[in-house]
Amino acid sequence: MLDAATAERFATLTLGHLTREWPYKLDQVLNGPADLALPATLHPIFHGSFDWHSCVHGWWQVMRLARLFPTMDQAAAIEALADRMLVPHRVAGEVAYLDRPMTGGFERPYGWGWLLALHDELALRPDRPWAAALEPLARAFAARFAAYLPKLLYPVRSGKHDSTAFALIHALRWARTHDAALVGVIEARSRLWFGADRAAHPWEPSGEDFLSATLCEAVLMQDVLGADFLAWLGAFLPHPYGAPTACLRTPAVVTDRSDGRLAHLDGLNLARAWCWQRLADDLPEPTSARVIAHAHLQAALPHLADDYMGEHWLATFALLAMTD
């Protein structure tokens, strides 16, 4: 589904904002006047793309594009930027931010998951130093996952940044290569939270969702359960094309793409496309699932750059849907 021309379009969009410093939305608790600083001082790497997490997954996007299309025109610029930005002293600055007081909830869990996804992508290029440079930050967030998940009695079943399932999809993939102990924690907690879920009757979307809580849960459990997944999915979505799940099959409508929260719904369409694609082979009528995914993808793809409120992040979700 992803061709060179589309890859170049995505790369051009994201390179245009990856180091764009303004506007920027901080996620910060001020403990005193000394905490007031410019975003580029607080976050030596991830100070573009409107907010920290969007900058992180913007990096994931361009690094994946450069790996998949190494001869595209933008690949050299992406790698040169990585050589300048993904270096130990800048990573140390990002780690230092986590050592400030009252940062325990910083970007939890969405940014945590995307940072691990970025490190996982960089590790696919062992010929370059980027993954080794970023590893201390990845380890810091892995440690936060390991400490936080056992304390989380109830999963956050959300269509926004606090979604437990979405973050753990990325974290589990990273952990399976880099942290066997974290794999055990994620799998155990996921089985505890979601293992007994049956006959989902979703009421989606909420007005500002960019994730499907129902479908993200299913994708996570696909990764967790392995051979036991088909039985779980049959109980969780016994009628995937029936009336109870009709809301998951109809692309959401965006009324104002200059409103950042309403523009989330373009992201929801892309996230659903990704989920339906991921689940298709485990559902009855896989072709029907892929048709649903395609409809959601086509509803959002023409609007990736309509306004900066979507432009700074939507191409990431398009790439996720088209390459995962």
CSV table of C-alpha atoms in Angstrom, one decimal:
chain,number,residue,atom,x,y,z
A,1,MET,CA,0.0,0.0,0.0
A,2,LEU,CA,2.9,2.3,0.5
A,3,ASP,CA,4.8,3.4,-2.6
A,4,ALA,CA,7.8,5.7,-3.1
A,5,ALA,CA,5.8,8.8,-4.0
A,6,THR,CA,3.6,8.4,-0.8
A,7,ALA,CA,6.7,7.9,1.3
A,8,GLU,CA,8.3,11.0,-0.1
A,9,ARG,CA,5.1,13.0,0.6
A,10,PHE,CA,5.0,11.8,4.2
A,11,ALA,CA,8.7,12.5,4.7
A,12,THR,CA,8.4,16.0,3.3
A,13,LEU,CA,5.4,16.7,5.6
A,14,THR,CA,7.2,15.5,8.7
A,15,LEU,CA,10.6,17.1,8.0
A,16,GLY,CA,8.7,20.3,7.8
A,17,HIS,CA,7.7,20.2,11.4
A,18,LEU,CA,10.1,17.9,13.2
A,19,THR,CA,12.3,20.7,14.2
A,20,ARG,CA,9.6,23.5,14.0
A,21,GLU,CA,9.7,24.9,17.5
A,22,TRP,CA,6.4,27.0,17.5
A,23,PRO,CA,3.7,26.5,18.3
A,24,TYR,CA,4.5,24.1,21.1
A,25,LYS,CA,2.4,22.6,23.9
A,26,LEU,CA,4.4,21.7,27.0
A,27,ASP,CA,3.6,18.8,29.4
A,28,GLN,CA,5.1,20.2,32.5
A,29,VAL,CA,4.5,20.8,36.2
A,30,LEU,CA,6.3,23.9,37.4
A,31,ASN,CA,8.0,23.5,40.8
A,32,GLY,CA,9.4,27.0,40.8
A,33,PRO,CA,10.5,29.9,38.5
A,34,ALA,CA,13.7,28.0,37.6
A,35,ASP,CA,11.6,25.5,35.7
A,36,LEU,CA,10.6,28.1,33.2
A,37,ALA,CA,12.7,27.5,30.1
A,38,LEU,CA,12.3,27.2,26.3
A,39,PRO,CA,11.1,23.9,25.0
A,40,ALA,CA,14.4,23.3,23.2
A,41,THR,CA,16.2,23.7,26.5
A,42,LEU,CA,13.9,21.4,28.3
A,43,HIS,CA,13.8,18.8,25.5
A,44,PRO,CA,17.0,18.9,23.4
A,45,ILE,CA,15.6,16.4,20.9
A,46,PHE,CA,11.8,16.4,21.0
A,47,HIS,CA,11.0,20.1,20.9
A,48,GLY,CA,9.3,20.2,17.5
A,49,SER,CA,6.0,19.0,16.0
A,50,PHE,CA,3.7,20.9,18.5
A,51,ASP,CA,4.3,18.5,21.5
A,52,TRP,CA,6.7,16.0,22.8
A,53,HIS,CA,4.9,12.8,21.9
A,54,SER,CA,4.2,14.0,18.3
A,55,CYS,CA,7.8,14.8,17.9
A,56,VAL,CA,8.8,11.3,19.1
A,57,HIS,CA,6.5,9.5,16.7
A,58,GLY,CA,7.4,11.9,13.9
A,59,TRP,CA,11.0,10.7,14.4
A,60,TRP,CA,9.7,7.1,14.3
A,61,GLN,CA,7.9,7.9,11.1
A,62,VAL,CA,10.9,9.4,9.2
A,63,MET,CA,13.3,6.8,10.5
A,64,ARG,CA,11.0,4.0,9.2
A,65,LEU,CA,10.6,5.8,5.9
A,66,ALA,CA,14.4,6.2,5.5
A,67,ARG,CA,14.9,2.5,6.2
A,68,LEU,CA,12.1,1.3,3.8
A,69,PHE,CA,13.0,3.8,1.1
A,70,PRO,CA,16.8,4.4,1.4
A,71,THR,CA,17.0,5.9,-2.1
A,72,MET,CA,14.2,8.5,-1.8
A,73,ASP,CA,15.3,12.1,-2.0
A,74,GLN,CA,14.7,12.9,1.7
A,75,ALA,CA,16.6,9.9,3.1
A,76,ALA,CA,19.9,11.7,3.2
A,77,ALA,CA,18.4,14.7,5.0
A,78,ILE,CA,16.7,12.4,7.5
A,79,GLU,CA,19.9,10.6,8.3
A,80,ALA,CA,21.9,13.8,8.6
A,81,LEU,CA,19.3,15.2,11.0
A,82,ALA,CA,19.5,12.0,13.0
A,83,ASP,CA,23.3,12.3,13.1
A,84,ARG,CA,22.9,15.8,14.6
A,85,MET,CA,20.0,15.2,17.0
A,86,LEU,CA,20.1,11.5,18.1
A,87,VAL,CA,23.4,11.9,20.0
A,88,PRO,CA,24.3,11.0,23.6
A,89,HIS,CA,24.5,14.6,25.1
A,90,ARG,CA,21.0,15.4,23.7
A,91,VAL,CA,19.6,12.1,25.0
A,92,ALA,CA,21.1,12.9,28.4
A,93,GLY,CA,19.2,16.2,28.4
A,94,GLU,CA,15.9,14.3,27.8
A,95,VAL,CA,16.8,11.8,30.6
A,96,ALA,CA,17.5,14.7,32.9
A,97,TYR,CA,14.0,16.1,32.4
A,98,LEU,CA,12.6,12.8,33.8
A,99,ASP,CA,14.7,13.3,36.9
A,100,ARG,CA,12.9,16.5,37.8
A,101,PRO,CA,10.3,16.4,40.6
A,102,MET,CA,6.8,15.6,39.7
A,103,THR,CA,7.5,14.0,36.3
A,104,GLY,CA,6.1,10.6,37.1
A,105,GLY,CA,3.1,11.2,34.9
A,106,PHE,CA,5.0,12.9,32.1
A,107,GLU,CA,3.6,11.5,28.8
A,108,ARG,CA,2.2,8.4,30.5
A,109,PRO,CA,1.6,6.1,28.8
A,110,TYR,CA,1.3,7.3,25.1
A,111,GLY,CA,4.6,9.0,24.9
A,112,TRP,CA,6.3,6.1,26.7
A,113,GLY,CA,5.0,3.6,24.2
A,114,TRP,CA,6.1,5.8,21.2
A,115,LEU,CA,9.6,6.3,22.6
A,116,LEU,CA,10.0,2.6,22.8
A,117,ALA,CA,8.7,2.2,19.3
A,118,LEU,CA,11.2,4.8,18.1
A,119,HIS,CA,14.1,2.9,19.8
A,120,ASP,CA,12.8,-0.4,18.3
A,121,GLU,CA,12.8,1.2,14.8
A,122,LEU,CA,16.3,2.6,15.3
A,123,ALA,CA,17.6,-0.8,16.4
A,124,LEU,CA,16.8,-2.1,12.9
A,125,ARG,CA,19.7,0.0,11.7
A,126,PRO,CA,22.7,-1.5,13.6
A,127,ASP,CA,25.1,0.1,11.2
A,128,ARG,CA,24.3,3.5,12.7
A,129,PRO,CA,24.8,4.8,16.3
A,130,TRP,CA,21.3,6.1,16.8
A,131,ALA,CA,19.7,3.2,18.8
A,132,ALA,CA,22.7,3.0,21.2
A,133,ALA,CA,22.5,6.8,21.8
A,134,LEU,CA,18.8,6.6,22.6
A,135,GLU,CA,18.9,3.5,24.7
A,136,PRO,CA,19.3,5.3,28.1
A,137,LEU,CA,16.0,7.1,27.5
A,138,ALA,CA,14.3,3.9,26.3
A,139,ARG,CA,15.5,2.1,29.4
A,140,ALA,CA,14.2,4.9,31.6
A,141,PHE,CA,10.7,4.6,30.1
A,142,ALA,CA,10.8,0.8,30.3
A,143,ALA,CA,11.6,1.2,34.0
A,144,ARG,CA,8.6,3.5,34.4
A,145,PHE,CA,6.3,0.9,32.7
A,146,ALA,CA,7.7,-1.8,35.0
A,147,ALA,CA,7.0,0.2,38.1
A,148,TYR,CA,3.6,1.6,37.0
A,149,LEU,CA,1.8,-1.3,35.4
A,150,PRO,CA,1.5,-3.5,38.6
A,151,LYS,CA,0.0,-0.5,40.4
A,152,LEU,CA,-2.6,0.1,37.7
A,153,LEU,CA,-5.6,-2.0,39.0
A,154,TYR,CA,-7.9,-1.0,36.1
A,155,PRO,CA,-6.8,-0.4,32.5
A,156,VAL,CA,-7.6,3.0,31.0
A,157,ARG,CA,-10.1,2.1,28.3
A,158,SER,CA,-9.8,5.3,26.3
A,159,GLY,CA,-9.6,6.6,22.8
A,160,LYS,CA,-7.0,9.2,23.6
A,161,HIS,CA,-3.5,9.5,25.0
A,162,ASP,CA,-4.2,7.7,28.2
A,163,SER,CA,-5.1,4.4,26.5
A,164,THR,CA,-3.4,1.5,28.2
A,165,ALA,CA,-3.8,-0.9,25.3
A,166,PHE,CA,-2.3,1.3,22.6
A,167,ALA,CA,0.8,2.1,24.6
A,168,LEU,CA,1.4,-1.5,25.5
A,169,ILE,CA,1.2,-2.6,21.8
A,170,HIS,CA,4.4,-0.6,21.3
A,171,ALA,CA,5.9,-1.5,24.6
A,172,LEU,CA,5.4,-5.2,24.2
A,173,ARG,CA,7.0,-5.2,20.8
A,174,TRP,CA,10.0,-3.4,22.1
A,175,ALA,CA,10.3,-5.5,25.2
A,176,ARG,CA,10.4,-8.8,23.2
A,177,THR,CA,13.7,-7.7,21.8
A,178,HIS,CA,15.1,-5.6,24.7
A,179,ASP,CA,13.6,-6.6,28.1
A,180,ALA,CA,12.3,-10.1,28.8
A,181,ALA,CA,11.2,-9.1,32.3
A,182,LEU,CA,9.0,-6.3,31.0
A,183,VAL,CA,7.4,-8.8,28.6
A,184,GLY,CA,6.2,-10.8,31.5
A,185,VAL,CA,4.7,-7.8,33.3
A,186,ILE,CA,2.9,-6.6,30.2
A,187,GLU,CA,1.5,-10.0,29.3
A,188,ALA,CA,0.4,-10.8,32.9
A,189,ARG,CA,-1.3,-7.4,33.3
A,190,SER,CA,-3.0,-7.6,29.9
A,191,ARG,CA,-4.4,-11.0,30.6
A,192,LEU,CA,-5.7,-9.8,34.0
A,193,TRP,CA,-7.3,-6.7,32.6
A,194,PHE,CA,-8.7,-7.9,29.3
A,195,GLY,CA,-8.7,-11.7,29.4
A,196,ALA,CA,-12.3,-12.1,30.5
A,197,ASP,CA,-13.8,-9.4,28.2
A,198,ARG,CA,-16.7,-10.8,26.3
A,199,ALA,CA,-19.3,-9.6,23.7
A,200,ALA,CA,-18.0,-6.1,23.2
A,201,HIS,CA,-20.7,-3.6,22.5
A,202,PRO,CA,-18.7,-0.4,21.8
A,203,TRP,CA,-20.1,3.1,21.9
A,204,GLU,CA,-17.5,4.7,19.7
A,205,PRO,CA,-16.3,7.2,18.9
A,206,SER,CA,-16.3,9.8,21.5
A,207,GLY,CA,-16.1,13.3,20.0
A,208,GLU,CA,-12.4,13.7,20.4
A,209,ASP,CA,-11.0,10.1,20.0
A,210,PHE,CA,-8.1,9.3,17.8
A,211,LEU,CA,-7.9,5.6,18.9
A,212,SER,CA,-10.5,2.8,19.0
A,213,ALA,CA,-10.5,1.5,22.6
A,214,THR,CA,-12.2,-1.7,21.4
A,215,LEU,CA,-9.9,-2.5,18.4
A,216,CYS,CA,-6.7,-1.5,20.2
A,217,GLU,CA,-7.6,-3.9,23.0
A,218,ALA,CA,-8.0,-6.6,20.4
A,219,VAL,CA,-4.7,-5.8,18.7
A,220,LEU,CA,-2.9,-5.9,22.1
A,221,MET,CA,-4.4,-9.3,22.9
A,222,GLN,CA,-3.5,-10.6,19.5
A,223,ASP,CA,0.1,-10.0,20.5
A,224,VAL,CA,-0.3,-11.3,24.0
A,225,LEU,CA,-2.3,-14.5,23.6
A,226,GLY,CA,-0.7,-16.1,20.5
A,227,ALA,CA,-2.4,-19.4,19.8
A,228,ASP,CA,-5.2,-18.6,22.3
A,229,PHE,CA,-6.1,-15.4,20.5
A,230,LEU,CA,-8.7,-16.8,18.1
A,231,ALA,CA,-10.8,-18.2,20.9
A,232,TRP,CA,-10.6,-14.9,22.8
A,233,LEU,CA,-11.4,-12.9,19.7
A,234,GLY,CA,-14.4,-15.0,18.9
A,235,ALA,CA,-15.8,-14.3,22.4
A,236,PHE,CA,-14.8,-10.7,22.4
A,237,LEU,CA,-16.2,-9.9,18.9
A,238,PRO,CA,-18.7,-12.7,18.3
A,239,HIS,CA,-20.3,-10.7,15.5
A,240,PRO,CA,-17.6,-8.4,14.0
A,241,TYR,CA,-19.8,-7.4,11.1
A,242,GLY,CA,-23.1,-7.2,13.1
A,243,ALA,CA,-25.1,-4.4,14.6
A,244,PRO,CA,-23.2,-4.2,18.0
A,245,THR,CA,-20.0,-3.2,16.2
A,246,ALA,CA,-21.5,-1.1,13.4
A,247,CYS,CA,-19.9,2.0,14.9
A,248,LEU,CA,-16.4,0.5,14.4
A,249,ARG,CA,-17.0,0.1,10.6
A,250,THR,CA,-18.2,3.6,9.7
A,251,PRO,CA,-15.5,6.2,9.2
A,252,ALA,CA,-15.8,9.2,11.5
A,253,VAL,CA,-16.6,12.6,10.2
A,254,VAL,CA,-14.5,15.7,11.0
A,255,THR,CA,-16.3,19.0,11.1
A,256,ASP,CA,-13.3,21.4,11.8
A,257,ARG,CA,-9.7,20.4,11.0
A,258,SER,CA,-8.4,23.6,12.5
A,259,ASP,CA,-9.6,22.4,15.9
A,260,GLY,CA,-6.9,20.1,17.2
A,261,ARG,CA,-9.2,17.9,19.3
A,262,LEU,CA,-11.9,17.6,16.6
A,263,ALA,CA,-9.1,16.8,14.1
A,264,HIS,CA,-8.4,13.7,16.3
A,265,LEU,CA,-11.1,12.0,14.3
A,266,ASP,CA,-8.9,11.8,11.2
A,267,GLY,CA,-6.4,10.0,13.4
A,268,LEU,CA,-9.2,7.7,14.6
A,269,ASN,CA,-9.9,6.7,11.0
A,270,LEU,CA,-6.2,5.9,10.4
A,271,ALA,CA,-5.9,4.0,13.7
A,272,ARG,CA,-9.0,2.0,12.8
A,273,ALA,CA,-7.5,1.2,9.4
A,274,TRP,CA,-4.4,-0.1,11.2
A,275,CYS,CA,-6.4,-2.2,13.6
A,276,TRP,CA,-8.7,-3.7,11.0
A,277,GLN,CA,-5.7,-4.6,8.9
A,278,ARG,CA,-3.9,-6.2,11.9
A,279,LEU,CA,-7.0,-8.3,12.8
A,280,ALA,CA,-8.1,-9.2,9.3
A,281,ASP,CA,-6.6,-12.7,9.1
A,282,ASP,CA,-8.0,-13.7,12.4
A,283,LEU,CA,-11.5,-12.5,11.6
A,284,PRO,CA,-14.1,-14.3,9.5
A,285,GLU,CA,-14.2,-12.8,6.0
A,286,PRO,CA,-10.8,-11.2,6.1
A,287,THR,CA,-11.5,-9.4,2.8
A,288,SER,CA,-14.4,-7.6,4.5
A,289,ALA,CA,-12.1,-6.4,7.3
A,290,ARG,CA,-9.6,-5.1,4.7
A,291,VAL,CA,-12.4,-3.3,2.8
A,292,ILE,CA,-13.3,-1.6,6.1
A,293,ALA,CA,-9.7,-0.7,6.7
A,294,HIS,CA,-9.4,0.8,3.2
A,295,ALA,CA,-12.5,2.9,3.6
A,296,HIS,CA,-11.1,4.4,6.9
A,297,LEU,CA,-7.7,5.0,5.3
A,298,GLN,CA,-9.3,6.8,2.3
A,299,ALA,CA,-11.4,8.9,4.6
A,300,ALA,CA,-8.3,10.5,6.2
A,301,LEU,CA,-5.5,10.4,3.6
A,302,PRO,CA,-6.6,13.4,1.6
A,303,HIS,CA,-6.6,15.5,4.8
A,304,LEU,CA,-3.1,14.9,6.3
A,305,ALA,CA,-2.0,18.5,5.7
A,306,ASP,CA,-5.3,20.4,5.7
A,307,ASP,CA,-4.2,22.3,8.9
A,308,TYR,CA,-1.2,22.2,11.2
A,309,MET,CA,-3.4,20.7,14.0
A,310,GLY,CA,-3.4,17.5,11.9
A,311,GLU,CA,-0.3,17.9,9.8
A,312,HIS,CA,2.0,17.6,12.8
A,313,TRP,CA,1.0,14.0,13.5
A,314,LEU,CA,-1.4,12.4,11.1
A,315,ALA,CA,1.1,11.0,8.7
A,316,THR,CA,2.5,8.9,11.5
A,317,PHE,CA,-0.8,7.1,11.9
A,318,ALA,CA,-1.1,6.8,8.1
A,319,LEU,CA,2.3,5.1,8.0
A,320,LEU,CA,1.4,2.8,10.9
A,321,ALA,CA,-1.7,1.7,9.0
A,322,MET,CA,0.2,1.2,5.7
A,323,THR,CA,3.3,-0.6,7.0
A,324,ASP,CA,2.7,-2.4,10.3
